[in-house]
Amino acid sequence: MSEPQNLPARTGVLVVGAGEAGVRVAASLRELGHDEPILLLGDEPHPPYQRPPLSKAFLDGTTDHDTLALRTPDFFREARIEVRTGRPVADLEIDDSGAGSARCAGGDTVAFDHLVLATGARARTLPIGGADLDGVCTLRSLHDAETLRARLARAHRVVVLGAGYIGLEAAAVASARGLDTTVVERENRLLSRVSAAPLSEFLLDRHRAWGVRFELDTEVREIVGDSGRVQAVKLADGRELPADLVVVGVGAVPGTELAEKLGLEVRRGIVVDTAGRTSHRGVFAAGDCTVLPHPHLSDELLGVESVQNANDQARAVAAAVAGVAPPPPAVPWFWSDQRDLKLQIAGISSGHDSYVVRSSSSGNDVTVLYYREGALIASESVNRPKDFMAVKRALGKDRTIPPTAAADPDTLLKDLIIDRT
Amino acid sequence: MPKIVFNSPDGSQHVVEARNGSSIMEAGTRAGVPGIVAECGGALACATCHVYVADPFRDAVGEVGDFEDEMLDDAEAERTAASRLSCQIPMTDELDGVEVTVAPEQ
């Protein structure tokens, strides 16, 4: 794959983006018997790879490059899926049907009958001084992870900006290496965007027990350096946290530039329906570049950055392109690994109006069940896999678990599942 | 490289070579074996790589881990004595020729 390869002059389906969503669109099309040529164009130099381990097992060194590969070269060859990496698309033209042509950076063009945008997202950066200093890292791509892994090996003092999943996973890896680790978060608790307070508290206690320090409710003023190298993070109150490595984990920005050029509706991400159709009936999108209708809040759109969402949107897109019935709706789910903690999340918790906490007397686990108008909508579990599996199953069947009974941590949730009233 | 024989729910059989140390799930998904979803990529978070290990290899694949045990209890397809999450079985030369049947629901 290292030799630059010319683009074919034309293809049936052009998938822009060779991550989880793009690969799944192509693979699903073949599983559905779609026989037209398929071309995957990736902007990164690597063959398609899995992103979740980058902040977990790859970062801590327990997973290598080979394990990251999404598919073997043989798979793509046998499935007749053309893959070109290191080929960012510069421009697209489409007609009313959605057919058109793409021009890659460098000038090659390819004509297509169907267009799928799977352009992913990039790490959000901070609009503050010093954000471009050597030693300030984001964590999104394989390149990012390789850089960060190498720097962790010689870092002493790590400051993580942001207490979301990426920030906490990075802090878990850094603290496990025995590094002096501080997390700075603008909100007053961890995972504030997605989780209820009891889960935030549980994770805060565990990270503190690992030696991680937290500066919550704290803004960063600038990142301070010397001779181009990071030296400290300066907080809004004037204090400086010394650092030789800063990890910026403040979210992701959907890759919408091509969609915007095409005049597609973009509201933070590319707006799609449940079939992955954009505002142009003939153009599809899937994965982290999209926003979709919120399952609980009417008129709101939701970006769901997860492997599950990428895969399920991609399957829906493949079905629409192939002209077959859409797959049944799937339950959103997500996971995170932080040292000996496994977080498993089912459903979408935003929009909840109450919650129930289950925790064993050991204090080593917790589940938060989220409810809206009395019905179960989501759960977050730490080291309680049976709770996660039960909630995922209940949500998949559009059923619920009564909140009063759910509070007893010794009752199996799967025995409490009932129909929604 | 040791080989794995996958029997997929659609009736197809696939023989896949695996690197030593990579899991049965990894070898199967990268080769595109139908029926293995493996959404979490081997993080033991989803129970969507459930397989039934053929008798002769039941002992050789090792014991079910505690977390795996809890996940398997609630997997979509029926759990049997042959059930394993294939992400938890690293390949070795001793497992050359291991035959697994992919669970019908994941």
Coordinates of C-alpha atoms in Angstrom, one line a residue:
Chain A
M1 CA 0.0 0.0 0.0
S2 CA 3.0 2.3 0.1
E3 CA 3.2 2.8 -3.6
P4 CA 1.0 5.7 -4.7
Q5 CA -1.7 4.2 -6.9
N6 CA -3.6 6.1 -9.5
L7 CA -7.3 6.5 -9.1
P8 CA -9.7 4.6 -11.4
A9 CA -11.4 6.9 -13.8
R10 CA -14.8 6.0 -12.5
T11 CA -16.4 4.0 -9.7
G12 CA -19.9 2.9 -8.6
V13 CA -19.8 4.0 -5.0
L14 CA -17.2 6.6 -3.8
V15 CA -16.7 6.5 0.0
V16 CA -14.8 9.5 1.2
G17 CA -13.1 8.5 4.4
A18 CA -11.5 5.1 5.2
G19 CA -12.3 4.8 8.9
E20 CA -14.7 2.5 10.7
A21 CA -17.8 4.0 9.0
G22 CA -16.3 4.1 5.5
V23 CA -15.0 0.5 5.6
R24 CA -18.3 -0.7 7.0
V25 CA -20.3 0.9 4.2
A26 CA -18.1 -0.9 1.7
A27 CA -18.2 -4.2 3.5
S28 CA -21.9 -4.1 4.0
L29 CA -22.6 -3.3 0.3
R30 CA -20.7 -6.5 -0.6
E31 CA -22.6 -8.5 2.0
L32 CA -25.8 -7.2 0.5
G33 CA -24.7 -8.4 -2.9
H34 CA -24.0 -5.0 -4.4
D35 CA -21.8 -5.6 -7.3
E36 CA -20.7 -2.2 -8.6
P37 CA -17.1 -1.0 -8.1
I38 CA -16.4 0.6 -4.7
L39 CA -13.6 3.0 -4.0
L40 CA -12.5 4.1 -0.5
L41 CA -10.4 7.2 -0.3
G42 CA -8.7 7.9 3.0
D43 CA -6.8 11.1 3.8
E44 CA -4.5 9.4 6.4
P45 CA -1.4 7.5 5.1
H46 CA -2.3 4.3 7.0
P47 CA -4.5 1.4 5.9
P48 CA -7.9 1.5 7.6
Y49 CA -7.5 1.1 11.4
Q50 CA -9.5 1.0 14.6
R51 CA -9.5 4.2 16.6
P52 CA -10.8 3.2 20.1
P53 CA -7.6 1.4 21.2
L54 CA -5.5 4.5 20.4
S55 CA -6.4 6.0 23.8
K56 CA -6.4 2.7 25.6
A57 CA -4.4 -0.5 24.8
F58 CA -2.3 1.1 22.0
L59 CA -1.3 4.0 24.2
D60 CA -0.3 1.8 27.1
G61 CA 1.7 -0.4 24.8
T62 CA -0.4 -3.6 25.1
T63 CA -1.6 -3.5 21.5
D64 CA 0.6 -3.1 18.4
H65 CA 0.1 -1.7 14.9
D66 CA -1.0 -5.0 13.4
T67 CA -3.8 -5.4 15.9
L68 CA -5.2 -2.1 14.9
A69 CA -6.0 -3.0 11.3
L70 CA -9.7 -3.1 10.5
R71 CA -9.4 -5.6 7.6
T72 CA -6.6 -7.5 5.9
P73 CA -5.4 -6.5 2.4
D74 CA -6.7 -9.9 1.3
F75 CA -10.2 -8.9 2.5
F76 CA -10.3 -5.8 0.4
R77 CA -8.9 -7.6 -2.6
E78 CA -11.3 -10.5 -2.5
A79 CA -14.2 -8.1 -1.8
R80 CA -13.1 -6.0 -4.8
I81 CA -13.0 -2.9 -2.6
E82 CA -10.4 -0.4 -3.9
V83 CA -8.7 1.4 -1.1
R84 CA -6.5 4.5 -1.6
T85 CA -4.8 6.0 1.5
G86 CA -3.1 9.3 1.8
R87 CA -5.6 10.7 -0.8
P88 CA -7.5 13.6 0.7
V89 CA -10.4 14.8 -1.5
A90 CA -10.1 18.5 -2.4
D91 CA -13.3 19.0 -4.3
L92 CA -16.6 17.3 -5.2
E93 CA -19.1 18.0 -7.9
I94 CA -22.5 16.4 -7.9
D95 CA -25.7 16.5 -10.1
D96 CA -29.3 16.2 -9.0
S97 CA -29.1 12.4 -8.7
G98 CA -26.0 12.5 -6.5
A99 CA -23.7 11.3 -9.2
G100 CA -20.6 13.4 -9.9
S101 CA -16.9 13.5 -9.7
A102 CA -14.2 14.0 -7.0
R103 CA -10.9 15.7 -7.4
C104 CA -8.1 14.6 -5.1
A105 CA -5.3 16.8 -3.8
G106 CA -2.7 16.4 -6.6
G107 CA -5.3 16.6 -9.4
D108 CA -6.6 13.1 -10.0
T109 CA -10.3 12.9 -10.6
V110 CA -12.7 10.0 -10.3
A111 CA -16.3 9.9 -11.5
F112 CA -18.9 8.2 -9.3
D113 CA -22.6 7.1 -9.3
H114 CA -23.1 7.3 -5.5
L115 CA -21.3 9.4 -2.9
V116 CA -20.9 8.5 0.8
L117 CA -19.2 11.0 3.1
A118 CA -17.5 9.2 6.0
T119 CA -15.1 12.0 6.8
G120 CA -14.9 11.5 10.5
A121 CA -13.9 14.2 12.9
R122 CA -10.7 15.9 14.0
A123 CA -9.5 16.8 17.5
R124 CA -10.6 20.1 18.8
T125 CA -7.8 22.4 19.6
L126 CA -7.8 25.2 22.2
P127 CA -7.8 28.9 21.0
I128 CA -5.2 29.9 23.5
G129 CA -1.6 30.9 23.5
G130 CA 0.9 28.1 23.4
A131 CA -1.4 25.5 21.9
D132 CA 1.1 24.9 19.2
L133 CA 4.1 24.4 21.5
D134 CA 6.2 21.2 21.1
G135 CA 4.8 18.8 23.7
V136 CA 1.2 19.8 23.4
C137 CA -0.6 16.8 21.9
T138 CA -4.1 15.9 20.8
L139 CA -5.3 12.3 20.6
R140 CA -7.4 11.3 17.6
S141 CA -5.4 9.7 14.9
L142 CA -2.8 6.9 14.8
H143 CA -0.2 9.6 14.2
D144 CA -1.3 11.4 17.3
A145 CA -1.2 8.2 19.4
E146 CA 2.3 7.2 18.1
T147 CA 3.5 10.7 19.0
L148 CA 1.9 10.7 22.5
R149 CA 3.0 7.1 23.2
A150 CA 6.6 8.1 22.5
R151 CA 6.4 11.2 24.6
L152 CA 4.8 9.4 27.5
A153 CA 7.9 7.2 27.6
R154 CA 10.0 10.2 28.5
A155 CA 7.6 12.5 30.2
H156 CA 7.6 13.3 33.9
R157 CA 4.8 15.7 34.5
V158 CA 1.6 15.4 32.4
V159 CA -1.3 17.9 32.3
V160 CA -4.4 16.7 30.7
L161 CA -6.9 19.4 29.5
G162 CA -10.4 18.1 29.6
A163 CA -12.1 15.4 31.8
G164 CA -14.0 13.7 29.0
Y165 CA -13.4 10.2 27.9
I166 CA -10.2 10.9 26.0
G167 CA -8.8 13.0 28.8
L168 CA -9.6 10.4 31.4
E169 CA -8.3 7.5 29.4
A170 CA -5.0 9.5 28.8
A171 CA -4.8 10.3 32.5
A172 CA -5.4 6.6 33.4
V173 CA -2.5 5.5 31.1
A174 CA -0.2 8.3 32.4
S175 CA -0.9 7.6 36.0
A176 CA -0.3 3.8 35.5
R177 CA 3.1 4.7 34.2
G178 CA 3.8 6.5 37.5
L179 CA 3.8 9.9 35.9
D180 CA 2.8 13.0 37.8
T181 CA -0.7 13.6 36.3
T182 CA -3.1 16.5 36.6
V183 CA -6.4 16.9 34.8
V184 CA -7.8 20.4 34.3
E185 CA -11.5 20.7 33.6
R186 CA -13.7 23.7 32.9
E187 CA -16.8 22.2 34.4
N188 CA -17.1 21.3 38.1
R189 CA -17.1 17.5 37.5
L190 CA -15.9 14.7 35.2
L191 CA -17.8 13.7 32.1
S192 CA -20.2 16.5 32.8
R193 CA -21.5 16.6 29.3
V194 CA -22.8 13.0 29.3
S195 CA -22.9 11.6 32.9
A196 CA -24.8 12.1 36.1
A197 CA -23.0 13.3 39.2
P198 CA -22.7 9.9 41.0
L199 CA -20.7 8.5 38.0
S200 CA -18.5 11.6 38.0
E201 CA -17.8 11.2 41.7
F202 CA -17.0 7.5 41.4
L203 CA -14.5 8.2 38.6
L204 CA -13.0 11.1 40.5
D205 CA -12.4 9.0 43.6
R206 CA -10.8 6.2 41.5
H207 CA -8.5 8.5 39.6
R208 CA -7.5 10.3 42.8
A209 CA -6.7 6.9 44.3
W210 CA -4.3 6.4 41.4
G211 CA -2.6 9.6 42.2
V212 CA -4.2 11.8 39.6
R213 CA -4.9 15.4 40.7
F214 CA -7.8 17.4 39.5
E215 CA -8.4 21.1 38.9
L216 CA -12.1 21.3 38.4
D217 CA -14.1 24.4 37.6
T218 CA -10.9 25.8 36.2
E219 CA -10.2 27.6 33.0
V220 CA -6.9 27.5 31.2
R221 CA -5.4 30.9 30.3
E222 CA -2.4 29.8 28.2
I223 CA 0.2 27.2 27.7
V224 CA 3.6 28.5 28.6
G225 CA 6.8 27.4 26.9
D226 CA 10.5 28.0 26.5
S227 CA 12.4 27.7 23.2
G228 CA 9.3 26.3 21.6
R229 CA 8.9 23.5 24.3
V230 CA 6.0 23.3 26.7
Q231 CA 6.9 24.1 30.3
A232 CA 3.6 24.8 32.1
V233 CA -0.1 25.3 31.9
K234 CA -1.2 28.7 33.2
L235 CA -4.6 28.7 34.8
A236 CA -7.1 31.6 34.9
D237 CA -6.3 32.3 38.5
G238 CA -2.7 32.8 37.6
R239 CA -1.3 29.5 39.0
E240 CA 1.1 27.6 36.8
L241 CA 1.1 23.8 36.6
P242 CA 4.5 22.6 35.4
A243 CA 4.3 20.2 32.5
D244 CA 6.6 18.5 30.0
L245 CA 3.6 17.0 28.2
V246 CA 0.1 18.4 27.7
V247 CA -2.7 16.3 26.4
V248 CA -5.6 18.3 24.9
G249 CA -8.8 16.3 25.2
V250 CA -11.5 18.8 24.6
G251 CA -13.7 17.1 22.1
A252 CA -13.9 16.6 18.3
V253 CA -14.9 18.7 15.4
P254 CA -16.9 16.9 12.6
G255 CA -15.2 17.0 9.2
T256 CA -17.9 18.9 7.3
E257 CA -15.8 21.0 4.8
L258 CA -16.8 18.9 1.7
A259 CA -20.4 18.7 2.8
E260 CA -20.5 22.5 3.1
K261 CA -18.9 23.0 -0.3
L262 CA -21.7 20.8 -1.7
G263 CA -24.3 23.0 0.0
L264 CA -25.5 20.1 2.3
E265 CA -27.2 21.0 5.5
V266 CA -24.6 21.2 8.3
R267 CA -25.4 21.9 11.9
R268 CA -22.2 21.2 13.7
G269 CA -22.1 17.8 11.8
I270 CA -23.6 16.8 8.5
V271 CA -27.4 16.4 9.1
V272 CA -28.6 12.9 8.2
D273 CA -31.8 11.0 8.7
T274 CA -32.0 7.4 10.0
A275 CA -31.1 6.0 6.6
G276 CA -27.9 8.2 6.5
R277 CA -29.4 10.5 3.8
T278 CA -28.1 14.1 3.8
S279 CA -30.2 17.0 2.8
H280 CA -29.4 16.0 -0.8
R281 CA -31.5 12.8 -1.4
G282 CA -28.7 11.2 -3.4
V283 CA -25.8 11.8 -1.0
F284 CA -25.2 9.8 2.1
A285 CA -23.0 10.3 5.2
A286 CA -22.1 8.1 8.2
G287 CA -20.0 8.2 11.3
D288 CA -18.5 10.9 13.4
C289 CA -19.0 13.5 10.7
T290 CA -22.8 13.4 11.1
V291 CA -25.5 14.6 13.4
L292 CA -28.8 12.7 13.6
P293 CA -32.2 13.3 15.2
H294 CA -32.0 13.1 19.0
P295 CA -33.9 10.0 20.2
H296 CA -35.5 11.8 23.2
L297 CA -35.5 15.6 22.4
S298 CA -37.5 16.7 19.5
D299 CA -35.9 19.4 17.3
E300 CA -32.5 18.6 18.6
L301 CA -29.7 16.9 16.8
L302 CA -27.1 14.6 18.3
G303 CA -23.6 13.6 17.2
V304 CA -22.8 10.1 18.4
E305 CA -19.0 9.5 18.2
S306 CA -18.8 5.7 18.6
V307 CA -17.9 2.6 16.7
Q308 CA -21.4 1.3 17.2
N309 CA -22.9 4.4 15.6
A310 CA -20.5 4.4 12.8
N311 CA -21.2 0.8 12.0
D312 CA -25.0 1.1 12.3
Q313 CA -25.2 4.3 10.2
A314 CA -22.9 2.6 7.7
R315 CA -25.2 -0.4 7.5
A316 CA -28.2 1.8 6.9
V317 CA -26.4 3.7 4.2
A318 CA -25.4 0.5 2.5
A319 CA -29.0 -0.7 2.5
A320 CA -30.2 2.6 1.0
V321 CA -27.6 2.6 -1.7
A322 CA -28.3 -1.1 -2.5
G323 CA -32.0 -0.4 -2.5
V324 CA -32.9 -3.0 0.2
A325 CA -34.9 -2.7 3.4
P326 CA -33.1 -0.8 6.2
P327 CA -31.6 -2.7 9.1
P328 CA -33.6 -2.5 12.4
P329 CA -32.6 0.4 14.7
A330 CA -29.8 -0.4 17.0
V331 CA -29.2 0.5 20.7
P332 CA -26.4 3.1 21.0
W333 CA -23.6 1.9 23.1
F334 CA -20.1 2.9 24.0
W335 CA -17.3 1.8 26.3
S336 CA -14.2 3.1 28.0
D337 CA -11.2 1.4 29.6
Q338 CA -9.4 3.2 32.5
R339 CA -6.9 0.9 34.2
D340 CA -9.0 -1.7 36.0
L341 CA -12.3 0.1 35.3
K342 CA -14.5 -0.9 32.4
L343 CA -17.2 1.6 31.6
Q344 CA -20.1 0.3 29.5
I345 CA -22.8 2.7 28.3
A346 CA -26.1 1.8 26.7
G347 CA -28.6 4.3 25.3
I348 CA -28.4 8.1 25.1
S349 CA -28.7 9.6 28.6
S350 CA -29.1 13.3 27.5
G351 CA -32.7 14.3 28.1
H352 CA -33.1 12.2 31.3
D353 CA -35.2 13.7 34.1
S354 CA -34.2 11.2 36.8
Y355 CA -31.7 8.5 37.6
V356 CA -31.2 5.5 39.9
V357 CA -27.8 4.4 41.2
R358 CA -26.8 0.8 41.9
S359 CA -23.6 0.0 43.7
S360 CA -22.3 -3.0 45.6
S361 CA -21.1 -2.7 49.1
S362 CA -17.5 -3.2 47.9
G363 CA -17.6 0.2 46.3
N364 CA -15.7 -1.1 43.3
D365 CA -18.6 -0.8 40.8
V366 CA -21.5 1.4 40.0
T367 CA -24.4 1.6 37.5
V368 CA -26.4 4.7 36.9
L369 CA -29.8 4.1 35.2
Y370 CA -31.3 7.1 33.4
Y371 CA -35.0 7.7 33.0
R372 CA -37.2 10.1 31.1
E373 CA -40.9 10.3 32.0
G374 CA -40.6 7.1 34.0
A375 CA -39.1 5.1 31.2
L376 CA -35.6 3.7 31.0
I377 CA -33.5 5.5 28.3
A378 CA -29.8 4.7 29.2
S379 CA -27.3 3.4 31.6
E380 CA -23.7 3.8 32.5
S381 CA -21.9 0.9 34.3
V382 CA -18.5 0.6 35.7
N383 CA -17.4 -3.1 36.3
R384 CA -21.1 -4.2 36.3
P385 CA -21.3 -6.0 32.9
K386 CA -24.6 -7.8 33.7
D387 CA -26.3 -4.4 34.3
F388 CA -25.0 -3.1 30.9
M389 CA -26.1 -6.3 29.1
A390 CA -29.6 -6.2 30.7
V391 CA -30.2 -2.5 29.9
K392 CA -29.0 -3.0 26.3
R393 CA -31.4 -5.8 25.9
A394 CA -34.3 -4.0 27.4
L395 CA -33.7 -0.9 25.2
G396 CA -33.4 -3.1 22.1
K397 CA -36.8 -4.5 22.7
D398 CA -38.3 -1.1 23.6
R399 CA -38.9 -2.3 27.2
T400 CA -38.0 -0.7 30.6
I401 CA -36.9 -1.6 34.1
P402 CA -38.9 -0.1 37.0
P403 CA -36.7 2.4 38.8
T404 CA -37.7 1.5 42.4
A405 CA -36.8 -2.2 42.0
A406 CA -33.6 -1.3 40.1
A407 CA -32.0 0.4 43.1
D408 CA -31.3 -2.9 44.8
P409 CA -27.9 -3.9 43.5
D410 CA -28.3 -7.6 44.3
T411 CA -31.4 -8.0 42.1
L412 CA -30.5 -9.0 38.5
L413 CA -31.7 -6.2 36.2
K414 CA -32.6 -8.8 33.5
D415 CA -35.2 -10.3 35.8
L416 CA -36.9 -6.8 36.2
I417 CA -37.4 -6.1 32.5
I418 CA -41.0 -5.2 31.7
D419 CA -43.0 -3.7 28.9
R420 CA -43.3 0.1 28.7
T421 CA -46.7 1.3 29.7
Chain B
M1 CA 0.8 -19.6 11.0
P2 CA -2.0 -21.5 12.8
K3 CA -5.3 -21.9 11.1
I4 CA -8.8 -21.3 12.4
V5 CA -11.9 -22.9 10.9
F6 CA -15.0 -20.7 11.2
N7 CA -18.5 -22.0 10.6
S8 CA -20.7 -19.0 10.0
P9 CA -24.4 -18.7 10.7
D10 CA -25.1 -18.4 7.0
G11 CA -23.7 -21.9 6.5
S12 CA -20.4 -20.9 5.0
Q13 CA -17.1 -22.2 6.2
H14 CA -13.9 -20.0 6.3
V15 CA -10.4 -21.1 7.0
V16 CA -8.3 -18.2 8.2
E17 CA -4.6 -18.0 9.1
A18 CA -3.8 -16.2 12.4
R19 CA -0.7 -14.6 13.8
N20 CA 0.4 -16.2 17.0
G21 CA -0.9 -14.1 19.9
S22 CA -3.7 -12.5 17.9
S23 CA -7.2 -13.5 19.0
I24 CA -9.6 -15.8 17.1
M25 CA -11.9 -12.7 16.9
E26 CA -9.2 -10.5 15.4
A27 CA -8.3 -13.1 12.7
G28 CA -12.0 -13.6 11.9
T29 CA -13.0 -9.9 11.7
R30 CA -10.0 -8.8 9.6
A31 CA -10.7 -11.6 7.2
G32 CA -14.4 -10.5 7.1
V33 CA -15.9 -13.8 8.4
P34 CA -19.7 -13.3 8.4
G35 CA -21.4 -13.3 11.7
I36 CA -18.7 -12.0 14.0
V37 CA -19.6 -8.4 14.8
A38 CA -16.9 -7.7 17.4
E39 CA -17.9 -4.1 17.8
C40 CA -15.5 -3.3 20.6
G41 CA -12.5 -4.7 18.7
G42 CA -11.6 -7.0 21.6
A43 CA -12.0 -4.8 24.6
L44 CA -14.3 -7.3 26.3
A45 CA -17.1 -4.7 26.2
C46 CA -19.8 -6.0 23.9
A47 CA -20.2 -9.9 23.7
T48 CA -20.7 -9.7 20.0
C49 CA -17.9 -12.2 19.1
H50 CA -19.6 -15.2 20.7
V51 CA -18.5 -18.5 19.3
Y52 CA -19.0 -22.2 20.2
V53 CA -15.6 -24.0 20.3
A54 CA -15.6 -27.5 18.8
D55 CA -15.1 -30.3 21.4
P56 CA -11.5 -31.4 20.6
F57 CA -10.3 -27.9 21.4
R58 CA -12.5 -27.1 24.4
D59 CA -9.7 -27.5 26.9
A60 CA -6.9 -26.1 24.8
V61 CA -8.6 -22.7 24.5
G62 CA -8.4 -22.2 28.2
E63 CA -10.7 -21.1 30.9
V64 CA -13.5 -18.5 30.7
G65 CA -12.4 -15.3 32.6
D66 CA -14.5 -13.7 35.2
F67 CA -15.6 -10.7 33.2
E68 CA -16.1 -12.8 30.1
D69 CA -18.2 -15.2 32.2
E70 CA -20.6 -12.4 33.2
M71 CA -20.8 -11.1 29.6
L72 CA -21.5 -14.5 28.2
D73 CA -24.4 -15.1 30.7
D74 CA -26.3 -12.4 28.9
A75 CA -25.1 -12.8 25.4
E76 CA -27.8 -12.7 22.7
A77 CA -27.5 -16.3 21.6
E78 CA -27.8 -19.3 24.0
R79 CA -24.8 -20.0 26.2
T80 CA -23.5 -23.5 26.2
A81 CA -20.5 -25.3 27.7
A82 CA -18.8 -24.5 24.4
S83 CA -19.4 -20.8 24.5
R84 CA -16.5 -18.3 24.5
L85 CA -16.0 -14.7 23.5
S86 CA -13.5 -15.2 20.7
C87 CA -11.6 -12.0 21.5
Q88 CA -10.4 -13.8 24.7
I89 CA -8.7 -16.7 22.9
P90 CA -5.2 -15.9 21.7
M91 CA -4.0 -18.1 18.9
T92 CA -1.0 -20.5 19.5
D93 CA 0.5 -23.3 17.5
E94 CA -1.3 -25.7 19.8
L95 CA -4.6 -24.3 18.5
D96 CA -3.7 -24.9 14.9
G97 CA -6.9 -26.1 13.2
V98 CA -9.3 -25.0 15.9
E99 CA -12.9 -25.1 14.8
V100 CA -15.4 -22.6 16.0
T101 CA -19.1 -22.0 15.2
V102 CA -20.1 -18.4 15.2
A103 CA -23.2 -17.8 17.4
P104 CA -26.3 -17.1 15.3
E105 CA -27.2 -13.9 17.2
Q106 CA -24.7 -11.3 18.5

